[in-house]
Short mmCIF file of C-alpha atoms in Angstrom, two decimals:
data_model
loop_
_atom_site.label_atom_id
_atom_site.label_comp_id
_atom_site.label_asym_id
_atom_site.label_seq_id
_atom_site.Cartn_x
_atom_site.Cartn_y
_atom_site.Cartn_z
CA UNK A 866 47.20 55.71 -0.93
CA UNK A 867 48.97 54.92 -3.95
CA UNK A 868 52.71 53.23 -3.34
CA UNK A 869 55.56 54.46 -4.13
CA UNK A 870 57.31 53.42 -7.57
CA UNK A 871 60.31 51.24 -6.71
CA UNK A 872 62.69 52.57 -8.43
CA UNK A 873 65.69 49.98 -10.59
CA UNK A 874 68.78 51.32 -11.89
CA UNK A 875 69.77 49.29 -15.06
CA UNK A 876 74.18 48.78 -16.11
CA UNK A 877 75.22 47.87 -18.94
CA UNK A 878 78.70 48.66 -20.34
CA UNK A 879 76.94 49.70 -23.52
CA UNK A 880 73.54 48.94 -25.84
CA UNK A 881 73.96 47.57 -29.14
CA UNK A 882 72.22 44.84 -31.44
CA UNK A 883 73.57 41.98 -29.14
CA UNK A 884 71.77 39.21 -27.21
CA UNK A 885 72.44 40.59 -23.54
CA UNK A 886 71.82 44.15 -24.75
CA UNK A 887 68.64 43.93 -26.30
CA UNK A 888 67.31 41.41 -23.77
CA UNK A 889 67.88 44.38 -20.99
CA UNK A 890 66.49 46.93 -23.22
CA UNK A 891 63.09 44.79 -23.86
CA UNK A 892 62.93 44.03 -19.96
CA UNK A 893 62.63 47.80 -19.22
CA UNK A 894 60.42 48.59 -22.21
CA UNK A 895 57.64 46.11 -20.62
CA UNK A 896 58.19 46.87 -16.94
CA UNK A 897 54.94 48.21 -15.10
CA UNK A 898 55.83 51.64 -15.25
CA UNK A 899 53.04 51.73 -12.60
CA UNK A 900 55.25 49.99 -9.88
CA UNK A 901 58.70 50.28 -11.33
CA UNK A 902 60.69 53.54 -12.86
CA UNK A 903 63.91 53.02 -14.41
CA UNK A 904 66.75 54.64 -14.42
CA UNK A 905 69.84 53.14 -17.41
CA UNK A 906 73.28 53.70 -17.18
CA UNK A 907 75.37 52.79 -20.14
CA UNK A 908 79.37 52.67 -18.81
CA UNK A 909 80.74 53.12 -22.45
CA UNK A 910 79.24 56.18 -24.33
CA UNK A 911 81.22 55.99 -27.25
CA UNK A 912 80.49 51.90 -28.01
CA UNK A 913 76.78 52.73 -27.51
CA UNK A 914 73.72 52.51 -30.32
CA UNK A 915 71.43 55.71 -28.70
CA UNK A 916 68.95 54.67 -30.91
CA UNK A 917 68.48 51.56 -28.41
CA UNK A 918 67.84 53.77 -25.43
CA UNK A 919 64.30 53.32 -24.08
CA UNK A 920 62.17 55.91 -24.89
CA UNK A 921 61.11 58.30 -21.91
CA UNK A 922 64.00 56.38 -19.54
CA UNK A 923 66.48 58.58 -17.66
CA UNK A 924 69.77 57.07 -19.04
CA UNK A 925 73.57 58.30 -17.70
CA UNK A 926 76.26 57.44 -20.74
CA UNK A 927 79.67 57.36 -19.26
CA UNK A 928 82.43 57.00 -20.63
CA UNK A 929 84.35 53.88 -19.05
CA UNK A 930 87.29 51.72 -21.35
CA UNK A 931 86.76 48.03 -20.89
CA UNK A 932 90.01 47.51 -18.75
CA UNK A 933 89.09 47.31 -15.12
CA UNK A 934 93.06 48.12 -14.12
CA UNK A 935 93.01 51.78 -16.12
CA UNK A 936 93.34 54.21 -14.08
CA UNK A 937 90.22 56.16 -15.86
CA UNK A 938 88.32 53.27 -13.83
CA UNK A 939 88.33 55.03 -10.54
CA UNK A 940 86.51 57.54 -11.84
CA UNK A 941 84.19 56.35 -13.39
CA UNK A 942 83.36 54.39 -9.99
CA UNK A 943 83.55 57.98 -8.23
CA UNK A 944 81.04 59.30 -10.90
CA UNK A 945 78.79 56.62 -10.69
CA UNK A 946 78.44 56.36 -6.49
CA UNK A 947 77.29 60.39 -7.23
CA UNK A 948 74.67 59.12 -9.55
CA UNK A 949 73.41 56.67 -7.68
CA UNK A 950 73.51 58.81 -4.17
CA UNK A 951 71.48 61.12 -6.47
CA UNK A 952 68.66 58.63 -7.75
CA UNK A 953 68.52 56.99 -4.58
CA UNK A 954 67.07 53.41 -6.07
CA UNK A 955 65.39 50.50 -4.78
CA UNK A 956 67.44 47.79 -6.55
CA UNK A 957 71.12 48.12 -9.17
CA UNK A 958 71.13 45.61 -11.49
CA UNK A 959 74.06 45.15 -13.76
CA UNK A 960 75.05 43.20 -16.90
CA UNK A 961 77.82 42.13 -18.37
CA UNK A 962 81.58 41.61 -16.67
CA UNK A 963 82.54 45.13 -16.00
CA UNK A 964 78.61 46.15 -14.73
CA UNK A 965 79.06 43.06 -12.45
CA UNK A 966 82.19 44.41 -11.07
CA UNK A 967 82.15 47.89 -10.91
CA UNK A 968 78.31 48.01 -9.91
CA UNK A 969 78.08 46.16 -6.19
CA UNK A 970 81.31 48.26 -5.21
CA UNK A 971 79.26 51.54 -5.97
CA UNK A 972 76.17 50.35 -4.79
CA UNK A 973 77.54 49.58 -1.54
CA UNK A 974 79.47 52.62 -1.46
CA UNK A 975 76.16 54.61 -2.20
CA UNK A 976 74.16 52.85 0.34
CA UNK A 977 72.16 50.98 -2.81
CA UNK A 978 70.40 48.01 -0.61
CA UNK A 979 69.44 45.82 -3.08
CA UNK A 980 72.00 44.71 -6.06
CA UNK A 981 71.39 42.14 -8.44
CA UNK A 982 73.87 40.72 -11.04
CA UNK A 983 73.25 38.98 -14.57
CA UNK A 984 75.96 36.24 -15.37
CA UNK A 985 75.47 34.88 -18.76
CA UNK A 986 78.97 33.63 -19.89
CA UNK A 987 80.87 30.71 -19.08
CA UNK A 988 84.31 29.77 -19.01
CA UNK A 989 85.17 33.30 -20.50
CA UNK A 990 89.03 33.72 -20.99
CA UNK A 991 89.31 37.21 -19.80
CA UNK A 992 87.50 35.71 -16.47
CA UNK A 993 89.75 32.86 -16.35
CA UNK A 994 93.31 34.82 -14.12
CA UNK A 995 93.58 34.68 -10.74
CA UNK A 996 93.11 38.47 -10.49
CA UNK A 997 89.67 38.86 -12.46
CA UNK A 998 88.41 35.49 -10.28
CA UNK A 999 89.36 37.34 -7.04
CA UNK A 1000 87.89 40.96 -7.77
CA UNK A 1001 85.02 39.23 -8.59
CA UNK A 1002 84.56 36.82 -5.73
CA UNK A 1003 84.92 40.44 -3.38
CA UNK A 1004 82.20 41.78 -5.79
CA UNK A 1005 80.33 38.80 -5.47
CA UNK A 1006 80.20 39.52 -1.68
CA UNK A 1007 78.37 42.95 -2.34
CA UNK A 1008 75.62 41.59 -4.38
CA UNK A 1009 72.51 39.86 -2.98
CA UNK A 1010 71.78 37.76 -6.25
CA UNK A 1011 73.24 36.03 -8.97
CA UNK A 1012 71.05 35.68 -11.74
CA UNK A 1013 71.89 32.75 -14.57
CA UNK A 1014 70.76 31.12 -17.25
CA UNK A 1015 71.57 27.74 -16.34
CA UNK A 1016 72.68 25.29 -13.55
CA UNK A 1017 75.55 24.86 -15.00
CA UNK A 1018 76.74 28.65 -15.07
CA UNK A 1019 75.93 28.86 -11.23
CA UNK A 1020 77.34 25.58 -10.29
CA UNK A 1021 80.50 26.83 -11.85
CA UNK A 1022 79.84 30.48 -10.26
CA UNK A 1023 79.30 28.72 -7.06
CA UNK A 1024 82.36 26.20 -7.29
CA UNK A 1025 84.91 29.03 -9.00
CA UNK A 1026 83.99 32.01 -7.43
CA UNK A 1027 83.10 30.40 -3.87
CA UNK A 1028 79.71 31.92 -4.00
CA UNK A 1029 77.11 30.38 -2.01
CA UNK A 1030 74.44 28.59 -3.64
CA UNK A 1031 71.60 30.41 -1.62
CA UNK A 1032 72.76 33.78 -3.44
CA UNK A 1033 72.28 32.10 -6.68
CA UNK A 1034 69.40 31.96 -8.57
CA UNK A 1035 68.79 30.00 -12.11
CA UNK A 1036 66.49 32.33 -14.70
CA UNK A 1037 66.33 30.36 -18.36
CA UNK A 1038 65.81 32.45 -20.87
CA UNK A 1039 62.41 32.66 -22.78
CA UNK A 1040 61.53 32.49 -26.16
CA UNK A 1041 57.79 34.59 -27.68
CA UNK A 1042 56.94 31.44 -29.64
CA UNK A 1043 53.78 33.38 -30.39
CA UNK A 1044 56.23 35.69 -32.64
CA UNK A 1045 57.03 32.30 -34.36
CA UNK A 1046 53.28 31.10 -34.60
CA UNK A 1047 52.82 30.98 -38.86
CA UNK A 1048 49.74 28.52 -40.88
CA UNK A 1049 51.44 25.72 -42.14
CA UNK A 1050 51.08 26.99 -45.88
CA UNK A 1051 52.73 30.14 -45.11
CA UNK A 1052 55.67 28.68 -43.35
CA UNK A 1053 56.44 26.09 -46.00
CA UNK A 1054 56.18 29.03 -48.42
CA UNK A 1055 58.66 31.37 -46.35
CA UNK A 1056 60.77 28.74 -46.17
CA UNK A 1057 61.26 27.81 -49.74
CA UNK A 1058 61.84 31.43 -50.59
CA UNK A 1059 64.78 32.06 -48.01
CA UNK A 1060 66.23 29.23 -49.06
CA UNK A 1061 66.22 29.95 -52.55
CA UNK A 1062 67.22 33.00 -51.88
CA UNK A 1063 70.26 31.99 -50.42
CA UNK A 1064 70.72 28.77 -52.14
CA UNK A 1065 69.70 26.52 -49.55
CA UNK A 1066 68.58 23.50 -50.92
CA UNK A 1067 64.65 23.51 -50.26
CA UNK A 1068 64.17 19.55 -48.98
CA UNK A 1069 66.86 19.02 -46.84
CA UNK A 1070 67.79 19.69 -43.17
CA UNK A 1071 69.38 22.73 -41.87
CA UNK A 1072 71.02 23.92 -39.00
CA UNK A 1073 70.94 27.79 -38.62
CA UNK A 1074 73.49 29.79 -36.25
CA UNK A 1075 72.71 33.09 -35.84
CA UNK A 1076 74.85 35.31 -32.85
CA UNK A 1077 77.87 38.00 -33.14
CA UNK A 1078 81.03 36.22 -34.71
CA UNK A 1079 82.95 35.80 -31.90
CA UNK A 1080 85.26 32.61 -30.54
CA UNK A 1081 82.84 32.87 -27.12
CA UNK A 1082 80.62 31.84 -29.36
CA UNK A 1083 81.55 28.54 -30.78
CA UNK A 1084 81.19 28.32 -33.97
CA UNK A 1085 83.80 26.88 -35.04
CA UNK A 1086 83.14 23.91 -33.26
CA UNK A 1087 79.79 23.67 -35.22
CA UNK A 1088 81.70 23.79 -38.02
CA UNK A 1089 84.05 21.54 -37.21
CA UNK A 1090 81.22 19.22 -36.15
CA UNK A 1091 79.48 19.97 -39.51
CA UNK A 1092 82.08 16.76 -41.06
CA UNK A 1093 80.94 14.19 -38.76
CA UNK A 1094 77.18 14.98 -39.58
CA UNK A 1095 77.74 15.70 -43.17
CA UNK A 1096 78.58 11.80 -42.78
CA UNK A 1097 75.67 10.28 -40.66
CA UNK A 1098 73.00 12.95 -42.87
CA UNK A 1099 74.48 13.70 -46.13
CA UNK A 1100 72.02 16.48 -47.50
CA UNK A 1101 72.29 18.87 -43.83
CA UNK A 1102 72.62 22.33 -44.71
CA UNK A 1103 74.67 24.43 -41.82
CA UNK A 1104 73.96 28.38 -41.98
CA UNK A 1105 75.62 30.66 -40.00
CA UNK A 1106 74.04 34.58 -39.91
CA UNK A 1107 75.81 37.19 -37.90
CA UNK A 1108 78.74 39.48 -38.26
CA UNK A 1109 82.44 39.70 -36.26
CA UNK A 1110 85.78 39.36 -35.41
CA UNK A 1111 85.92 35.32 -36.48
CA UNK A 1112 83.78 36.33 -39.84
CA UNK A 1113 86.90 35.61 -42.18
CA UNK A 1114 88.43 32.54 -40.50
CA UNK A 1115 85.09 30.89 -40.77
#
């Protein structure tokens, strides 16, 4: 007898060229769709790419605002313990702050057994008041893992949050080095053509950035750090690719 798919409903406040989006939109595109179906929900419709969404993947687009104290936010919740009562899944797994928070309290509430949360920011400032560190220590307590990147991020979930450690679990994230794999001759010649391209001096070192603009992200500090190396290696070439909020100040 053939077993029954189990079935994973995927949150995500919305999909767009970002590092936490497209990482959940590749997981689902290589599941086994012979064990696993799932099911996406994206919590801001209007902030969505739709050309991201999985092809042949039931996906919900709601249409959530990022601030968990509008009073819009209750019904989205309402609207999204219906859903899930309707697709009945296996496991809810959520990304990204509001996901996190808004997804164990309707999974519980819709009798969802298993929930499992991505945490891949630290130290975030809208995470940093009393309020957002309480709702989501009460969250926390619906959810029966905490996935993270690194030791660090769940030591400070753990210590912060007063999480237990045994609902923790460290994931690192990957990298296809076999999408990197080039002959030696064709690399040095790819090389020297970005660079002149760009204007990159071809010989020297370089130190390339590439992520969404954004103060989370810290690049300013590479560039502040950029004068102490410019003295210790005099010919290092920092390149930063990406677009954002912190694009002119940088």
């Amino acid at each position: 007898m053939t077993k029954p798919k189990i079935k994973i409903f995927y949150m995500i406040e919305r999909l767009a060229r970002a590092g936490t989006e497209l990482h959940l939109t590749k997981l689902i595109r290589q599941l086994d769709r012979e064990r696993f179906e799932p099911v996406l929900c994206c919590l801001n419709a209007s902030k969505t790419d739709r050309s991201l969404l999985p092809a042949g993947v039931r996906s919900y687009l709601l249409n959530a605002r990022w601030n968990l104290l509008n009073p819009q936010t209750f019904g989205i919740y309402r609207q999204l313990v219906k859903i899930l009562r309707k697709e009945k899944p296996e496991i809810l797994h959520s990304f990204l702050f509001v996901s996190n928070i808004i997804g164990p309290f309707a999974a519980k509430k819709a009798g969802v057994r298993k929930v499992l949360v991505t945490r891949d920011r630290m130290g975030i400032e809208w995470q940093a008041t009393a309020a957002h560190r309480w709702v989501q220590r009460l969250a926390n307590q619906r959810t029966t893992l905490i996935l993270c990147k690194t030791e660090a991020m769940g030591r400070e979930i753990s210590q912060v949050e007063h999480t237990s450690w045994d609902k923790i679990r460290v994931v690192p994230n990957g990298v296809e080095t076999e999408r990197f794999q080039f002959r030696v001759g064709e690399m040095h010649e790819s090389r020297t053509c970005l660079r002149e391209m760009y204007g990159v001096p071809v010989d020297g070192p370089l130190i390339l950035a590439v992520g969404n603009l954004k103060p989370v992200k810290g690049h300013a500090s590479l560039v502040e750090a950029a004068t102490w190396l410019r003295e210790k290696f005099p010919r290092i070439q920092i390149a930063i690719v990406g677009d954002g909020e912190s694009r002119a100040d940088l």
